[in-house]
Amino acid sequence: MRVVNFSVPVWFPPRARERARRDEVQLTEQESAVFLCLATGASNAELAGELQLSVSTVKFHVHNIRAKLGGISRLQACLLAALARESARPKPVSGGGAAAVPR
């Protein structure tokens, strides 16, 4: 299993925050892929096309993701996915000089 690491914001419902504090959220590889794609706000059909899965498989994974995150709504799962994507994005290397500027 793959562990998705992120902090649940304080403004999320208590159940989701408490669940995330108790243990880290563990998602399967496909759940992780669906979770990170949820950040786009795409429909199940759009996610299915992008991930080359059936719509029913995407629905199954979204249901499992929401349950593992404490029974949050799809919108809340989308927001968490966007936050997780943002925190997983590599930080730009800061360094002065002309070499730091792509040409």
PDB file of C-alpha atoms in Angstrom:
ATOM      1  CA  MET A   1       0.000   0.000   0.000  1.00  0.00           C
ATOM      2  CA  ARG A   2       1.019   3.535  -0.600  1.00  0.00           C
ATOM      3  CA  VAL A   3       0.795   6.145   2.151  1.00  0.00           C
ATOM      4  CA  VAL A   4      -0.479   9.552   1.133  1.00  0.00           C
ATOM      5  CA  ASN A   5       0.960  12.139   3.510  1.00  0.00           C
ATOM      6  CA  PHE A   6      -0.712  15.451   4.075  1.00  0.00           C
ATOM      7  CA  SER A   7      -2.055  17.488   6.944  1.00  0.00           C
ATOM      8  CA  VAL A   8      -5.788  17.887   7.286  1.00  0.00           C
ATOM      9  CA  PRO A   9      -6.508  21.604   7.735  1.00  0.00           C
ATOM     10  CA  VAL A  10      -8.057  22.765  11.009  1.00  0.00           C
ATOM     11  CA  TRP A  11     -11.147  23.996   9.160  1.00  0.00           C
ATOM     12  CA  PHE A  12     -12.081  20.461   8.084  1.00  0.00           C
ATOM     13  CA  PRO A  13     -14.774  18.576  10.017  1.00  0.00           C
ATOM     14  CA  PRO A  14     -13.566  17.041  13.294  1.00  0.00           C
ATOM     15  CA  ARG A  15     -14.069  13.431  12.146  1.00  0.00           C
ATOM     16  CA  ALA A  16     -11.650  13.821   9.235  1.00  0.00           C
ATOM     17  CA  ARG A  17      -9.035  15.587  11.384  1.00  0.00           C
ATOM     18  CA  GLU A  18      -9.295  12.991  14.170  1.00  0.00           C
ATOM     19  CA  ARG A  19      -8.993  10.086  11.740  1.00  0.00           C
ATOM     20  CA  ALA A  20      -5.933  11.599  10.058  1.00  0.00           C
ATOM     21  CA  ARG A  21      -4.255  12.198  13.439  1.00  0.00           C
ATOM     22  CA  ARG A  22      -4.869   8.650  14.688  1.00  0.00           C
ATOM     23  CA  ASP A  23      -3.132   6.967  11.805  1.00  0.00           C
ATOM     24  CA  GLU A  24      -1.835   7.926   8.416  1.00  0.00           C
ATOM     25  CA  VAL A  25      -4.243   7.489   5.556  1.00  0.00           C
ATOM     26  CA  GLN A  26      -3.199   4.486   3.493  1.00  0.00           C
ATOM     27  CA  LEU A  27      -4.471   4.267  -0.046  1.00  0.00           C
ATOM     28  CA  THR A  28      -3.837   1.613  -2.661  1.00  0.00           C
ATOM     29  CA  GLU A  29      -1.949   2.591  -5.816  1.00  0.00           C
ATOM     30  CA  GLN A  30      -5.177   3.042  -7.796  1.00  0.00           C
ATOM     31  CA  GLU A  31      -6.855   4.942  -4.944  1.00  0.00           C
ATOM     32  CA  SER A  32      -3.819   7.232  -4.827  1.00  0.00           C
ATOM     33  CA  ALA A  33      -4.061   7.890  -8.560  1.00  0.00           C
ATOM     34  CA  VAL A  34      -7.794   8.603  -8.325  1.00  0.00           C
ATOM     35  CA  PHE A  35      -7.269  10.758  -5.208  1.00  0.00           C
ATOM     36  CA  LEU A  36      -4.659  12.961  -6.867  1.00  0.00           C
ATOM     37  CA  CYS A  37      -6.808  13.307 -10.000  1.00  0.00           C
ATOM     38  CA  LEU A  38      -9.763  14.390  -7.849  1.00  0.00           C
ATOM     39  CA  ALA A  39      -7.938  17.696  -7.415  1.00  0.00           C
ATOM     40  CA  THR A  40      -9.009  18.665 -10.933  1.00  0.00           C
ATOM     41  CA  GLY A  41     -12.688  18.488 -10.014  1.00  0.00           C
ATOM     42  CA  ALA A  42     -13.345  16.104 -12.890  1.00  0.00           C
ATOM     43  CA  SER A  43     -16.426  13.908 -13.013  1.00  0.00           C
ATOM     44  CA  ASN A  44     -16.234  10.143 -12.542  1.00  0.00           C
ATOM     45  CA  ALA A  45     -16.514   9.672 -16.302  1.00  0.00           C
ATOM     46  CA  GLU A  46     -13.687  12.138 -16.946  1.00  0.00           C
ATOM     47  CA  LEU A  47     -11.507  10.481 -14.304  1.00  0.00           C
ATOM     48  CA  ALA A  48     -12.256   7.072 -15.833  1.00  0.00           C
ATOM     49  CA  GLY A  49     -11.148   8.279 -19.258  1.00  0.00           C
ATOM     50  CA  GLU A  50      -7.977   9.874 -17.920  1.00  0.00           C
ATOM     51  CA  LEU A  51      -6.978   6.879 -15.794  1.00  0.00           C
ATOM     52  CA  GLN A  52      -8.223   4.244 -18.274  1.00  0.00           C
ATOM     53  CA  LEU A  53     -10.589   2.689 -15.734  1.00  0.00           C
ATOM     54  CA  SER A  54     -14.298   1.989 -15.849  1.00  0.00           C
ATOM     55  CA  VAL A  55     -16.663   4.529 -14.311  1.00  0.00           C
ATOM     56  CA  SER A  56     -17.801   1.968 -11.735  1.00  0.00           C
ATOM     57  CA  THR A  57     -14.177   1.370 -10.692  1.00  0.00           C
ATOM     58  CA  VAL A  58     -13.651   5.111 -10.225  1.00  0.00           C
ATOM     59  CA  LYS A  59     -16.864   5.315  -8.166  1.00  0.00           C
ATOM     60  CA  PHE A  60     -15.635   2.409  -6.025  1.00  0.00           C
ATOM     61  CA  HIS A  61     -12.273   4.095  -5.404  1.00  0.00           C
ATOM     62  CA  VAL A  62     -13.839   7.493  -4.640  1.00  0.00           C
ATOM     63  CA  HIS A  63     -16.173   5.825  -2.140  1.00  0.00           C
ATOM     64  CA  ASN A  64     -13.222   4.076  -0.440  1.00  0.00           C
ATOM     65  CA  ILE A  65     -11.152   7.271  -0.376  1.00  0.00           C
ATOM     66  CA  ARG A  66     -13.973   9.239   1.241  1.00  0.00           C
ATOM     67  CA  ALA A  67     -14.504   6.497   3.835  1.00  0.00           C
ATOM     68  CA  LYS A  68     -10.789   6.302   4.688  1.00  0.00           C
ATOM     69  CA  LEU A  69     -10.735  10.078   5.165  1.00  0.00           C
ATOM     70  CA  GLY A  70     -13.496   9.939   7.760  1.00  0.00           C
ATOM     71  CA  GLY A  71     -16.612  10.014   5.595  1.00  0.00           C
ATOM     72  CA  ILE A  72     -15.981  13.435   4.093  1.00  0.00           C
ATOM     73  CA  SER A  73     -17.839  14.774   1.072  1.00  0.00           C
ATOM     74  CA  ARG A  74     -16.511  14.526  -2.477  1.00  0.00           C
ATOM     75  CA  LEU A  75     -15.870  18.261  -2.514  1.00  0.00           C
ATOM     76  CA  GLN A  76     -13.820  17.996   0.672  1.00  0.00           C
ATOM     77  CA  ALA A  77     -11.889  15.069  -0.841  1.00  0.00           C
ATOM     78  CA  CYS A  78     -11.201  17.227  -3.920  1.00  0.00           C
ATOM     79  CA  LEU A  79      -9.885  20.027  -1.707  1.00  0.00           C
ATOM     80  CA  LEU A  80      -7.653  17.636   0.228  1.00  0.00           C
ATOM     81  CA  ALA A  81      -6.385  16.179  -3.044  1.00  0.00           C
ATOM     82  CA  ALA A  82      -5.505  19.669  -4.272  1.00  0.00           C
ATOM     83  CA  LEU A  83      -3.632  20.334  -1.022  1.00  0.00           C
ATOM     84  CA  ALA A  84      -1.839  16.974  -1.262  1.00  0.00           C
ATOM     85  CA  ARG A  85      -0.863  17.681  -4.863  1.00  0.00           C
ATOM     86  CA  GLU A  86       0.436  21.108  -3.934  1.00  0.00           C
ATOM     87  CA  SER A  87       2.536  19.762  -1.068  1.00  0.00           C
ATOM     88  CA  ALA A  88       3.905  16.959  -3.276  1.00  0.00           C
ATOM     89  CA  ARG A  89       4.997  19.398  -5.968  1.00  0.00           C
ATOM     90  CA  PRO A  90       8.783  19.848  -5.980  1.00  0.00           C
ATOM     91  CA  LYS A  91       9.899  23.146  -4.535  1.00  0.00           C
ATOM     92  CA  PRO A  92      11.761  25.427  -6.939  1.00  0.00           C
ATOM     93  CA  VAL A  93      15.464  25.624  -6.293  1.00  0.00           C
ATOM     94  CA  SER A  94      16.304  29.126  -5.181  1.00  0.00           C
ATOM     95  CA  GLY A  95      19.684  30.354  -6.143  1.00  0.00           C
ATOM     96  CA  GLY A  96      20.812  33.590  -7.600  1.00  0.00           C
ATOM     97  CA  GLY A  97      22.599  34.078 -10.834  1.00  0.00           C
ATOM     98  CA  ALA A  98      21.880  33.608 -14.469  1.00  0.00           C
ATOM     99  CA  ALA A  99      22.087  29.818 -14.245  1.00  0.00           C
ATOM    100  CA  ALA A 100      18.814  29.727 -12.282  1.00  0.00           C
ATOM    101  CA  VAL A 101      16.863  31.330 -15.140  1.00  0.00           C
ATOM    102  CA  PRO A 102      15.740  28.897 -17.864  1.00  0.00           C
ATOM    103  CA  ARG A 103      16.346  30.069 -21.403  1.00  0.00           C
TER     104      ARG A 103
END
